[in-house]
């Protein structure tokens, strides 16, 4: 299995994401949306960065349970209740991503939404990965 990140020179610089990801071979793992829920089903963290860190940890835990690693991520969608807050915290969120998932960014999108299933949730991440064999 191979993943190639494609960032054409004619597009704006890819900062914190890849414009395209080409995955060949392997199994596809679809990852359900993950929020900052703890093992008891309660939202933890009162700030966007705290919740982002937990949601990402939950997403990566599900991926590891399926046999993958962060470098196998091909696509991640970030759903946020406040896009302005996401932009304000972009540097911190990027640092959280790099610490947890490394510098190989999947194709990504940030989508502003009215609310999430749990009213206290500020962010939800979903995606898919391509694994060997």
mmCIF file of N, CA and C in Angstrom:
data_model
loop_
_atom_site.group_PDB
_atom_site.id
_atom_site.type_symbol
_atom_site.label_atom_id
_atom_site.label_comp_id
_atom_site.label_asym_id
_atom_site.label_seq_id
_atom_site.Cartn_x
_atom_site.Cartn_y
_atom_site.Cartn_z
ATOM 1 N N UNK A 1 0.849 -1.166 0.000
ATOM 2 C CA UNK A 1 0.000 0.000 0.000
ATOM 3 C C UNK A 1 0.891 1.223 0.000
ATOM 4 N N UNK A 2 0.453 2.220 -0.740
ATOM 5 C CA UNK A 2 1.195 3.478 -0.713
ATOM 6 C C UNK A 2 0.225 4.645 -0.686
ATOM 7 N N UNK A 3 0.658 5.700 -0.036
ATOM 8 C CA UNK A 3 -0.106 6.943 -0.003
ATOM 9 C C UNK A 3 0.804 8.039 -0.525
ATOM 10 N N UNK A 4 0.331 8.744 -1.535
ATOM 11 C CA UNK A 4 1.070 9.859 -2.109
ATOM 12 C C UNK A 4 0.285 11.135 -1.854
ATOM 13 N N UNK A 5 0.927 12.110 -1.249
ATOM 14 C CA UNK A 5 0.305 13.399 -1.000
ATOM 15 C C UNK A 5 0.625 14.318 -2.169
ATOM 16 N N UNK A 6 -0.407 14.937 -2.750
ATOM 17 C CA UNK A 6 -0.256 15.751 -3.952
ATOM 18 C C UNK A 6 -0.642 17.191 -3.633
ATOM 19 N N UNK A 7 0.299 18.100 -3.849
ATOM 20 C CA UNK A 7 0.076 19.523 -3.597
ATOM 21 C C UNK A 7 0.593 20.310 -4.801
ATOM 22 N N UNK A 8 -0.268 20.488 -5.814
ATOM 23 C CA UNK A 8 0.159 21.134 -7.054
ATOM 24 C C UNK A 8 0.618 22.573 -6.828
ATOM 25 N N UNK A 9 1.649 23.015 -7.558
ATOM 26 C CA UNK A 9 2.169 24.369 -7.390
ATOM 27 C C UNK A 9 1.170 25.459 -7.775
ATOM 28 N N UNK A 10 0.170 25.169 -8.587
ATOM 29 C CA UNK A 10 -0.806 26.171 -9.007
ATOM 30 C C UNK A 10 -1.889 26.451 -7.979
ATOM 31 N N UNK A 11 -1.914 25.695 -6.877
ATOM 32 C CA UNK A 11 -2.900 25.904 -5.817
ATOM 33 C C UNK A 11 -2.248 26.621 -4.644
ATOM 34 N N UNK A 12 -3.074 27.177 -3.771
ATOM 35 C CA UNK A 12 -2.519 27.853 -2.596
ATOM 36 C C UNK A 12 -1.693 26.857 -1.789
ATOM 37 N N UNK A 13 -0.705 27.335 -1.038
ATOM 38 C CA UNK A 13 0.133 26.426 -0.255
ATOM 39 C C UNK A 13 -0.709 25.577 0.693
ATOM 40 N N UNK A 14 -0.412 24.308 0.738
ATOM 41 C CA UNK A 14 -1.117 23.385 1.633
ATOM 42 C C UNK A 14 -0.485 23.484 3.009
ATOM 43 N N UNK A 15 -1.171 24.125 3.928
ATOM 44 C CA UNK A 15 -0.674 24.295 5.286
ATOM 45 C C UNK A 15 -1.611 23.541 6.221
ATOM 46 N N UNK A 16 -1.150 22.437 6.777
ATOM 47 C CA UNK A 16 -1.971 21.645 7.682
ATOM 48 C C UNK A 16 -2.925 20.699 6.983
ATOM 49 N N UNK A 17 -2.748 20.477 5.699
ATOM 50 C CA UNK A 17 -3.563 19.539 4.939
ATOM 51 C C UNK A 17 -2.841 19.249 3.635
ATOM 52 N N UNK A 18 -3.312 18.252 2.898
ATOM 53 C CA UNK A 18 -2.844 17.987 1.540
ATOM 54 C C UNK A 18 -4.009 18.238 0.597
ATOM 55 N N UNK A 19 -3.727 18.776 -0.586
ATOM 56 C CA UNK A 19 -4.794 19.030 -1.548
ATOM 57 C C UNK A 19 -5.408 17.729 -2.059
ATOM 58 N N UNK A 20 -4.594 16.712 -2.238
ATOM 59 C CA UNK A 20 -5.089 15.414 -2.700
ATOM 60 C C UNK A 20 -4.216 14.328 -2.097
ATOM 61 N N UNK A 21 -4.804 13.167 -1.933
ATOM 62 C CA UNK A 21 -4.062 12.006 -1.463
ATOM 63 C C UNK A 21 -4.424 10.851 -2.379
ATOM 64 N N UNK A 22 -3.407 10.219 -2.956
ATOM 65 C CA UNK A 22 -3.613 9.062 -3.818
ATOM 66 C C UNK A 22 -3.204 7.834 -3.019
ATOM 67 N N UNK A 23 -4.154 6.932 -2.796
ATOM 68 C CA UNK A 23 -3.887 5.703 -2.049
ATOM 69 C C UNK A 23 -4.057 4.521 -2.999
ATOM 70 N N UNK A 24 -3.066 3.646 -3.022
ATOM 71 C CA UNK A 24 -3.151 2.469 -3.872
ATOM 72 C C UNK A 24 -2.975 1.226 -3.022
ATOM 73 N N UNK A 25 -3.750 0.192 -3.360
ATOM 74 C CA UNK A 25 -3.673 -1.072 -2.643
ATOM 75 C C UNK A 25 -4.263 -0.972 -1.248
ATOM 76 N N UNK A 26 -4.399 -2.102 -0.602
ATOM 77 C CA UNK A 26 -4.778 -2.112 0.793
ATOM 78 C C UNK A 26 -6.267 -2.117 1.087
ATOM 79 N N UNK A 27 -6.560 -2.011 2.365
ATOM 80 C CA UNK A 27 -7.925 -2.001 2.884
ATOM 81 C C UNK A 27 -8.307 -0.584 3.264
ATOM 82 N N UNK A 28 -9.566 -0.246 3.076
ATOM 83 C CA UNK A 28 -10.059 1.071 3.461
ATOM 84 C C UNK A 28 -10.772 0.945 4.800
ATOM 85 N N UNK A 29 -10.422 1.845 5.726
ATOM 86 C CA UNK A 29 -11.066 1.898 7.041
ATOM 87 C C UNK A 29 -11.819 3.215 7.122
ATOM 88 N N UNK A 30 -13.132 3.143 7.320
ATOM 89 C CA UNK A 30 -13.959 4.336 7.474
ATOM 90 C C UNK A 30 -14.102 4.607 8.967
ATOM 91 N N UNK A 31 -13.743 5.830 9.365
ATOM 92 C CA UNK A 31 -13.727 6.192 10.782
ATOM 93 C C UNK A 31 -14.919 7.081 11.113
ATOM 94 N N UNK A 32 -15.719 6.641 12.045
ATOM 95 C CA UNK A 32 -16.887 7.397 12.477
ATOM 96 C C UNK A 32 -16.458 8.701 13.130
ATOM 97 N N UNK A 33 -17.361 9.660 13.147
ATOM 98 C CA UNK A 33 -17.090 10.935 13.789
ATOM 99 C C UNK A 33 -16.757 10.747 15.259
ATOM 100 N N UNK A 34 -15.692 11.413 15.696
ATOM 101 C CA UNK A 34 -15.254 11.324 17.087
ATOM 102 C C UNK A 34 -15.249 12.719 17.688
ATOM 103 N N UNK A 35 -15.865 12.833 18.847
ATOM 104 C CA UNK A 35 -15.851 14.079 19.602
ATOM 105 C C UNK A 35 -14.953 13.872 20.826
ATOM 106 N N UNK A 36 -15.037 14.751 21.787
ATOM 107 C CA UNK A 36 -14.210 14.684 22.991
ATOM 108 C C UNK A 36 -14.854 13.832 24.074
ATOM 109 N N UNK A 37 -15.519 12.762 23.678
ATOM 110 C CA UNK A 37 -16.130 11.873 24.669
ATOM 111 C C UNK A 37 -15.069 11.043 25.376
ATOM 112 N N UNK A 38 -15.235 10.900 26.704
ATOM 113 C CA UNK A 38 -14.364 9.994 27.443
ATOM 114 C C UNK A 38 -14.992 8.605 27.454
ATOM 115 N N UNK A 39 -14.368 7.663 28.146
ATOM 116 C CA UNK A 39 -14.850 6.282 28.165
ATOM 117 C C UNK A 39 -16.226 6.149 28.806
ATOM 118 N N UNK A 40 -16.637 7.145 29.601
ATOM 119 C CA UNK A 40 -17.961 7.119 30.231
ATOM 120 C C UNK A 40 -19.012 7.823 29.385
ATOM 121 N N UNK A 41 -18.633 8.296 28.187
ATOM 122 C CA UNK A 41 -19.593 8.964 27.313
ATOM 123 C C UNK A 41 -19.851 10.411 27.667
ATOM 124 N N UNK A 42 -18.906 11.033 28.369
ATOM 125 C CA UNK A 42 -19.044 12.443 28.751
ATOM 126 C C UNK A 42 -18.035 13.280 27.979
ATOM 127 N N UNK A 43 -18.464 14.471 27.524
ATOM 128 C CA UNK A 43 -17.566 15.399 26.843
ATOM 129 C C UNK A 43 -16.574 15.944 27.860
ATOM 130 N N UNK A 44 -15.280 15.906 27.506
ATOM 131 C CA UNK A 44 -14.241 16.451 28.379
ATOM 132 C C UNK A 44 -13.566 17.624 27.676
ATOM 133 N N UNK A 45 -13.143 18.581 28.458
ATOM 134 C CA UNK A 45 -12.477 19.766 27.922
ATOM 135 C C UNK A 45 -13.476 20.862 27.612
ATOM 136 N N UNK A 46 -13.165 22.058 28.079
ATOM 137 C CA UNK A 46 -14.073 23.180 27.853
ATOM 138 C C UNK A 46 -13.661 24.085 26.716
ATOM 139 N N UNK A 47 -12.445 23.877 26.181
ATOM 140 C CA UNK A 47 -11.976 24.738 25.101
ATOM 141 C C UNK A 47 -11.869 23.948 23.808
ATOM 142 N N UNK A 48 -11.840 24.647 22.697
ATOM 143 C CA UNK A 48 -11.696 23.990 21.405
ATOM 144 C C UNK A 48 -10.397 23.181 21.326
ATOM 145 N N UNK A 49 -9.243 23.735 21.711
ATOM 146 C CA UNK A 49 -8.025 22.927 21.648
ATOM 147 C C UNK A 49 -8.090 21.658 22.515
ATOM 148 N N UNK A 50 -8.650 21.759 23.714
ATOM 149 C CA UNK A 50 -8.775 20.577 24.575
ATOM 150 C C UNK A 50 -9.664 19.527 23.920
ATOM 151 N N UNK A 51 -10.797 19.972 23.381
ATOM 152 C CA UNK A 51 -11.709 19.027 22.746
ATOM 153 C C UNK A 51 -11.116 18.466 21.454
ATOM 154 N N UNK A 52 -10.399 19.289 20.685
ATOM 155 C CA UNK A 52 -9.764 18.817 19.457
ATOM 156 C C UNK A 52 -8.754 17.715 19.787
ATOM 157 N N UNK A 53 -7.949 17.935 20.822
ATOM 158 C CA UNK A 53 -6.946 16.942 21.209
ATOM 159 C C UNK A 53 -7.609 15.617 21.571
ATOM 160 N N UNK A 54 -8.700 15.671 22.317
ATOM 161 C CA UNK A 54 -9.390 14.436 22.720
ATOM 162 C C UNK A 54 -10.066 13.775 21.531
ATOM 163 N N UNK A 55 -10.723 14.560 20.680
ATOM 164 C CA UNK A 55 -11.385 14.001 19.495
ATOM 165 C C UNK A 55 -10.363 13.331 18.579
ATOM 166 N N UNK A 56 -9.211 13.967 18.389
ATOM 167 C CA UNK A 56 -8.160 13.382 17.565
ATOM 168 C C UNK A 56 -7.624 12.103 18.206
ATOM 169 N N UNK A 57 -7.423 12.124 19.517
ATOM 170 C CA UNK A 57 -6.970 10.917 20.216
ATOM 171 C C UNK A 57 -7.976 9.784 20.036
ATOM 172 N N UNK A 58 -9.266 10.109 20.106
ATOM 173 C CA UNK A 58 -10.306 9.093 19.916
ATOM 174 C C UNK A 58 -10.278 8.552 18.490
ATOM 175 N N UNK A 59 -10.126 9.434 17.500
ATOM 176 C CA UNK A 59 -10.066 9.012 16.101
ATOM 177 C C UNK A 59 -8.869 8.082 15.886
ATOM 178 N N UNK A 60 -7.709 8.472 16.420
ATOM 179 C CA UNK A 60 -6.504 7.657 16.257
ATOM 180 C C UNK A 60 -6.617 6.335 17.015
ATOM 181 N N UNK A 61 -7.309 6.317 18.140
ATOM 182 C CA UNK A 61 -7.524 5.066 18.884
ATOM 183 C C UNK A 61 -8.373 4.100 18.064
ATOM 184 N N UNK A 62 -9.415 4.619 17.430
ATOM 185 C CA UNK A 62 -10.250 3.769 16.571
ATOM 186 C C UNK A 62 -9.429 3.243 15.397
ATOM 187 N N UNK A 63 -8.601 4.096 14.819
ATOM 188 C CA UNK A 63 -7.753 3.685 13.700
ATOM 189 C C UNK A 63 -6.757 2.611 14.138
ATOM 190 N N UNK A 64 -6.112 2.798 15.290
ATOM 191 C CA UNK A 64 -5.174 1.783 15.795
ATOM 192 C C UNK A 64 -5.889 0.453 16.035
ATOM 193 N N UNK A 65 -7.116 0.508 16.575
ATOM 194 C CA UNK A 65 -7.878 -0.720 16.834
ATOM 195 C C UNK A 65 -8.181 -1.462 15.535
ATOM 196 N N UNK A 66 -8.242 -0.725 14.417
ATOM 197 C CA UNK A 66 -8.487 -1.344 13.110
ATOM 198 C C UNK A 66 -7.186 -1.759 12.438
ATOM 199 N N UNK A 67 -6.045 -1.517 13.107
ATOM 200 C CA UNK A 67 -4.765 -1.947 12.579
ATOM 201 C C UNK A 67 -3.969 -0.874 11.861
ATOM 202 N N UNK A 68 -4.395 0.387 11.968
ATOM 203 C CA UNK A 68 -3.725 1.463 11.250
ATOM 204 C C UNK A 68 -2.969 2.421 12.142
ATOM 205 N N UNK A 69 -2.302 3.371 11.488
ATOM 206 C CA UNK A 69 -1.586 4.436 12.177
ATOM 207 C C UNK A 69 -1.968 5.764 11.536
ATOM 208 N N UNK A 70 -1.565 6.844 12.150
ATOM 209 C CA UNK A 70 -1.898 8.175 11.636
ATOM 210 C C UNK A 70 -1.413 8.367 10.207
ATOM 211 N N UNK A 71 -0.296 7.770 9.842
ATOM 212 C CA UNK A 71 0.226 7.940 8.485
ATOM 213 C C UNK A 71 -0.652 7.264 7.439
ATOM 214 N N UNK A 72 -1.587 6.416 7.858
ATOM 215 C CA UNK A 72 -2.510 5.759 6.930
ATOM 216 C C UNK A 72 -3.731 6.618 6.614
ATOM 217 N N UNK A 73 -3.908 7.731 7.327
ATOM 218 C CA UNK A 73 -5.082 8.579 7.090
ATOM 219 C C UNK A 73 -5.021 9.184 5.687
ATOM 220 N N UNK A 74 -6.093 9.019 4.946
ATOM 221 C CA UNK A 74 -6.184 9.601 3.607
ATOM 222 C C UNK A 74 -7.081 10.832 3.607
ATOM 223 N N UNK A 75 -8.082 10.868 4.470
ATOM 224 C CA UNK A 75 -9.046 11.973 4.500
ATOM 225 C C UNK A 75 -9.551 12.167 5.917
ATOM 226 N N UNK A 76 -9.642 13.432 6.345
ATOM 227 C CA UNK A 76 -10.240 13.792 7.633
ATOM 228 C C UNK A 76 -11.100 15.026 7.413
ATOM 229 N N UNK A 77 -12.300 14.995 7.956
ATOM 230 C CA UNK A 77 -13.167 16.171 7.950
ATOM 231 C C UNK A 77 -13.323 16.636 9.392
ATOM 232 N N UNK A 78 -13.124 17.930 9.599
ATOM 233 C CA UNK A 78 -13.270 18.545 10.914
ATOM 234 C C UNK A 78 -14.564 19.341 10.902
ATOM 235 N N UNK A 79 -15.480 18.990 11.776
ATOM 236 C CA UNK A 79 -16.754 19.693 11.917
ATOM 237 C C UNK A 79 -16.648 20.553 13.175
ATOM 238 N N UNK A 80 -16.837 21.864 13.037
ATOM 239 C CA UNK A 80 -16.725 22.752 14.195
ATOM 240 C C UNK A 80 -17.963 23.631 14.318
ATOM 241 N N UNK A 81 -18.293 23.960 15.558
ATOM 242 C CA UNK A 81 -19.445 24.819 15.801
ATOM 243 C C UNK A 81 -19.093 26.292 15.671
ATOM 244 N N UNK A 82 -17.790 26.602 15.591
ATOM 245 C CA UNK A 82 -17.351 27.995 15.482
ATOM 246 C C UNK A 82 -16.085 28.058 14.621
ATOM 247 N N UNK A 83 -16.257 28.343 13.338
ATOM 248 C CA UNK A 83 -15.118 28.382 12.414
ATOM 249 C C UNK A 83 -14.143 29.491 12.808
ATOM 250 N N UNK A 84 -14.654 30.631 13.262
ATOM 251 C CA UNK A 84 -13.770 31.724 13.681
ATOM 252 C C UNK A 84 -12.863 31.274 14.821
ATOM 253 N N UNK A 85 -13.394 30.541 15.774
ATOM 254 C CA UNK A 85 -12.581 30.030 16.881
ATOM 255 C C UNK A 85 -11.536 29.042 16.360
ATOM 256 N N UNK A 86 -11.910 28.225 15.390
ATOM 257 C CA UNK A 86 -10.966 27.287 14.792
ATOM 258 C C UNK A 86 -9.806 28.052 14.156
ATOM 259 N N UNK A 87 -10.135 29.103 13.408
ATOM 260 C CA UNK A 87 -9.078 29.912 12.782
ATOM 261 C C UNK A 87 -8.211 30.593 13.833
ATOM 262 N N UNK A 88 -8.830 31.101 14.892
ATOM 263 C CA UNK A 88 -8.083 31.760 15.968
ATOM 264 C C UNK A 88 -7.098 30.806 16.648
ATOM 265 N N UNK A 89 -7.456 29.533 16.735
ATOM 266 C CA UNK A 89 -6.632 28.526 17.410
ATOM 267 C C UNK A 89 -5.851 27.660 16.422
ATOM 268 N N UNK A 90 -5.801 28.049 15.151
ATOM 269 C CA UNK A 90 -5.207 27.197 14.113
ATOM 270 C C UNK A 90 -3.779 26.772 14.448
ATOM 271 N N UNK A 91 -2.959 27.668 14.929
ATOM 272 C CA UNK A 91 -1.569 27.315 15.243
ATOM 273 C C UNK A 91 -1.517 26.260 16.351
ATOM 274 N N UNK A 92 -2.328 26.440 17.391
ATOM 275 C CA UNK A 92 -2.360 25.480 18.492
ATOM 276 C C UNK A 92 -2.918 24.133 18.042
ATOM 277 N N UNK A 93 -3.962 24.169 17.223
ATOM 278 C CA UNK A 93 -4.545 22.924 16.721
ATOM 279 C C UNK A 93 -3.556 22.199 15.816
ATOM 280 N N UNK A 94 -2.814 22.956 15.027
ATOM 281 C CA UNK A 94 -1.782 22.357 14.189
ATOM 282 C C UNK A 94 -0.707 21.674 15.022
ATOM 283 N N UNK A 95 -0.317 22.309 16.114
ATOM 284 C CA UNK A 95 0.686 21.709 17.004
ATOM 285 C C UNK A 95 0.150 20.426 17.635
ATOM 286 N N UNK A 96 -1.121 20.426 18.021
ATOM 287 C CA UNK A 96 -1.747 19.226 18.577
ATOM 288 C C UNK A 96 -1.735 18.124 17.529
ATOM 289 N N UNK A 97 -2.105 18.469 16.290
ATOM 290 C CA UNK A 97 -2.106 17.472 15.206
ATOM 291 C C UNK A 97 -0.707 16.880 15.031
ATOM 292 N N UNK A 98 0.307 17.741 14.900
ATOM 293 C CA UNK A 98 1.670 17.260 14.652
ATOM 294 C C UNK A 98 2.168 16.372 15.795
ATOM 295 N N UNK A 99 1.844 16.741 17.040
ATOM 296 C CA UNK A 99 2.265 15.942 18.183
ATOM 297 C C UNK A 99 1.581 14.574 18.198
ATOM 298 N N UNK A 100 0.323 14.531 17.804
ATOM 299 C CA UNK A 100 -0.454 13.289 17.868
ATOM 300 C C UNK A 100 -0.369 12.455 16.596
ATOM 301 N N UNK A 101 -0.341 13.127 15.424
ATOM 302 C CA UNK A 101 -0.477 12.416 14.153
ATOM 303 C C UNK A 101 0.710 12.604 13.217
ATOM 304 N N UNK A 102 1.637 13.475 13.552
ATOM 305 C CA UNK A 102 2.807 13.672 12.703
ATOM 306 C C UNK A 102 2.594 14.757 11.664
ATOM 307 N N UNK A 103 3.519 14.820 10.714
ATOM 308 C CA UNK A 103 3.517 15.878 9.705
ATOM 309 C C UNK A 103 2.987 15.430 8.351
ATOM 310 N N UNK A 104 2.563 14.177 8.237
ATOM 311 C CA UNK A 104 1.971 13.689 6.986
ATOM 312 C C UNK A 104 0.474 13.964 7.038
ATOM 313 N N UNK A 105 0.066 15.067 6.405
ATOM 314 C CA UNK A 105 -1.332 15.481 6.498
ATOM 315 C C UNK A 105 -2.184 14.782 5.455
ATOM 316 N N UNK A 106 -3.381 14.348 5.853
ATOM 317 C CA UNK A 106 -4.325 13.807 4.877
ATOM 318 C C UNK A 106 -5.016 14.955 4.132
ATOM 319 N N UNK A 107 -5.812 14.612 3.140
ATOM 320 C CA UNK A 107 -6.715 15.599 2.561
ATOM 321 C C UNK A 107 -7.695 15.962 3.675
ATOM 322 N N UNK A 108 -7.933 17.264 3.862
ATOM 323 C CA UNK A 108 -8.764 17.691 4.988
ATOM 324 C C UNK A 108 -9.727 18.789 4.573
ATOM 325 N N UNK A 109 -10.798 18.897 5.342
ATOM 326 C CA UNK A 109 -11.739 20.000 5.197
ATOM 327 C C UNK A 109 -12.231 20.377 6.581
ATOM 328 N N UNK A 110 -12.497 21.664 6.767
ATOM 329 C CA UNK A 110 -13.115 22.160 7.991
ATOM 330 C C UNK A 110 -14.494 22.668 7.606
ATOM 331 N N UNK A 111 -15.511 22.177 8.296
ATOM 332 C CA UNK A 111 -16.895 22.516 7.986
ATOM 333 C C UNK A 111 -17.544 23.126 9.221
ATOM 334 N N UNK A 112 -18.125 24.311 9.064
ATOM 335 C CA UNK A 112 -18.862 24.942 10.153
ATOM 336 C C UNK A 112 -20.265 24.371 10.227
ATOM 337 N N UNK A 113 -20.691 24.038 11.434
ATOM 338 C CA UNK A 113 -22.010 23.446 11.641
ATOM 339 C C UNK A 113 -22.728 24.169 12.774
ATOM 340 N N UNK A 114 -24.017 23.969 12.870
ATOM 341 C CA UNK A 114 -24.815 24.628 13.905
ATOM 342 C C UNK A 114 -24.538 24.029 15.271
ATOM 343 N N UNK A 115 -24.558 22.701 15.363
ATOM 344 C CA UNK A 115 -24.273 22.013 16.622
ATOM 345 C C UNK A 115 -24.003 20.560 16.337
ATOM 346 N N UNK A 116 -23.454 19.888 17.342
ATOM 347 C CA UNK A 116 -23.177 18.458 17.253
ATOM 348 C C UNK A 116 -24.170 17.698 18.127
ATOM 349 N N UNK A 117 -24.126 16.368 18.042
ATOM 350 C CA UNK A 117 -25.062 15.527 18.789
ATOM 351 C C UNK A 117 -25.056 15.879 20.268
ATOM 352 N N UNK A 118 -23.861 15.946 20.860
ATOM 353 C CA UNK A 118 -23.735 16.364 22.259
ATOM 354 C C UNK A 118 -23.602 17.881 22.275
ATOM 355 N N UNK A 119 -24.507 18.552 22.954
ATOM 356 C CA UNK A 119 -24.532 20.015 22.935
ATOM 357 C C UNK A 119 -23.241 20.650 23.426
ATOM 358 N N UNK A 120 -22.486 19.962 24.284
ATOM 359 C CA UNK A 120 -21.239 20.518 24.802
ATOM 360 C C UNK A 120 -20.075 20.355 23.826
ATOM 361 N N UNK A 121 -20.264 19.528 22.806
ATOM 362 C CA UNK A 121 -19.186 19.250 21.852
ATOM 363 C C UNK A 121 -18.959 20.453 20.942
ATOM 364 N N UNK A 122 -17.688 20.811 20.769
ATOM 365 C CA UNK A 122 -17.301 21.933 19.917
ATOM 366 C C UNK A 122 -16.721 21.479 18.587
ATOM 367 N N UNK A 123 -16.270 20.213 18.530
ATOM 368 C CA UNK A 123 -15.587 19.714 17.335
ATOM 369 C C UNK A 123 -15.807 18.205 17.207
ATOM 370 N N UNK A 124 -15.852 17.751 15.952
ATOM 371 C CA UNK A 124 -15.955 16.330 15.646
ATOM 372 C C UNK A 124 -15.074 16.048 14.442
ATOM 373 N N UNK A 125 -14.313 14.959 14.486
ATOM 374 C CA UNK A 125 -13.454 14.551 13.383
ATOM 375 C C UNK A 125 -13.893 13.195 12.866
ATOM 376 N N UNK A 126 -13.984 13.063 11.537
ATOM 377 C CA UNK A 126 -14.203 11.772 10.922
ATOM 378 C C UNK A 126 -13.249 11.620 9.753
ATOM 379 N N UNK A 127 -13.184 10.444 9.178
ATOM 380 C CA UNK A 127 -12.286 10.273 8.051
ATOM 381 C C UNK A 127 -12.203 8.855 7.578
ATOM 382 N N UNK A 128 -11.217 8.614 6.706
ATOM 383 C CA UNK A 128 -10.913 7.259 6.316
ATOM 384 C C UNK A 128 -9.421 7.099 6.087
ATOM 385 N N UNK A 129 -8.998 5.855 6.210
ATOM 386 C CA UNK A 129 -7.586 5.505 6.083
ATOM 387 C C UNK A 129 -7.466 4.335 5.124
ATOM 388 N N UNK A 130 -6.290 4.169 4.542
ATOM 389 C CA UNK A 130 -5.995 3.037 3.676
ATOM 390 C C UNK A 130 -4.814 2.296 4.281
ATOM 391 N N UNK A 131 -5.044 1.007 4.601
ATOM 392 C CA UNK A 131 -4.048 0.179 5.261
ATOM 393 C C UNK A 131 -3.485 -0.861 4.298
ATOM 394 N N UNK A 132 -2.295 -1.368 4.609
ATOM 395 C CA UNK A 132 -1.716 -2.459 3.831
ATOM 396 C C UNK A 132 -2.639 -3.667 3.853
ATOM 397 N N UNK A 133 -2.615 -4.401 2.766
ATOM 398 C CA UNK A 133 -3.311 -5.679 2.658
ATOM 399 C C UNK A 133 -4.708 -5.607 2.994
#
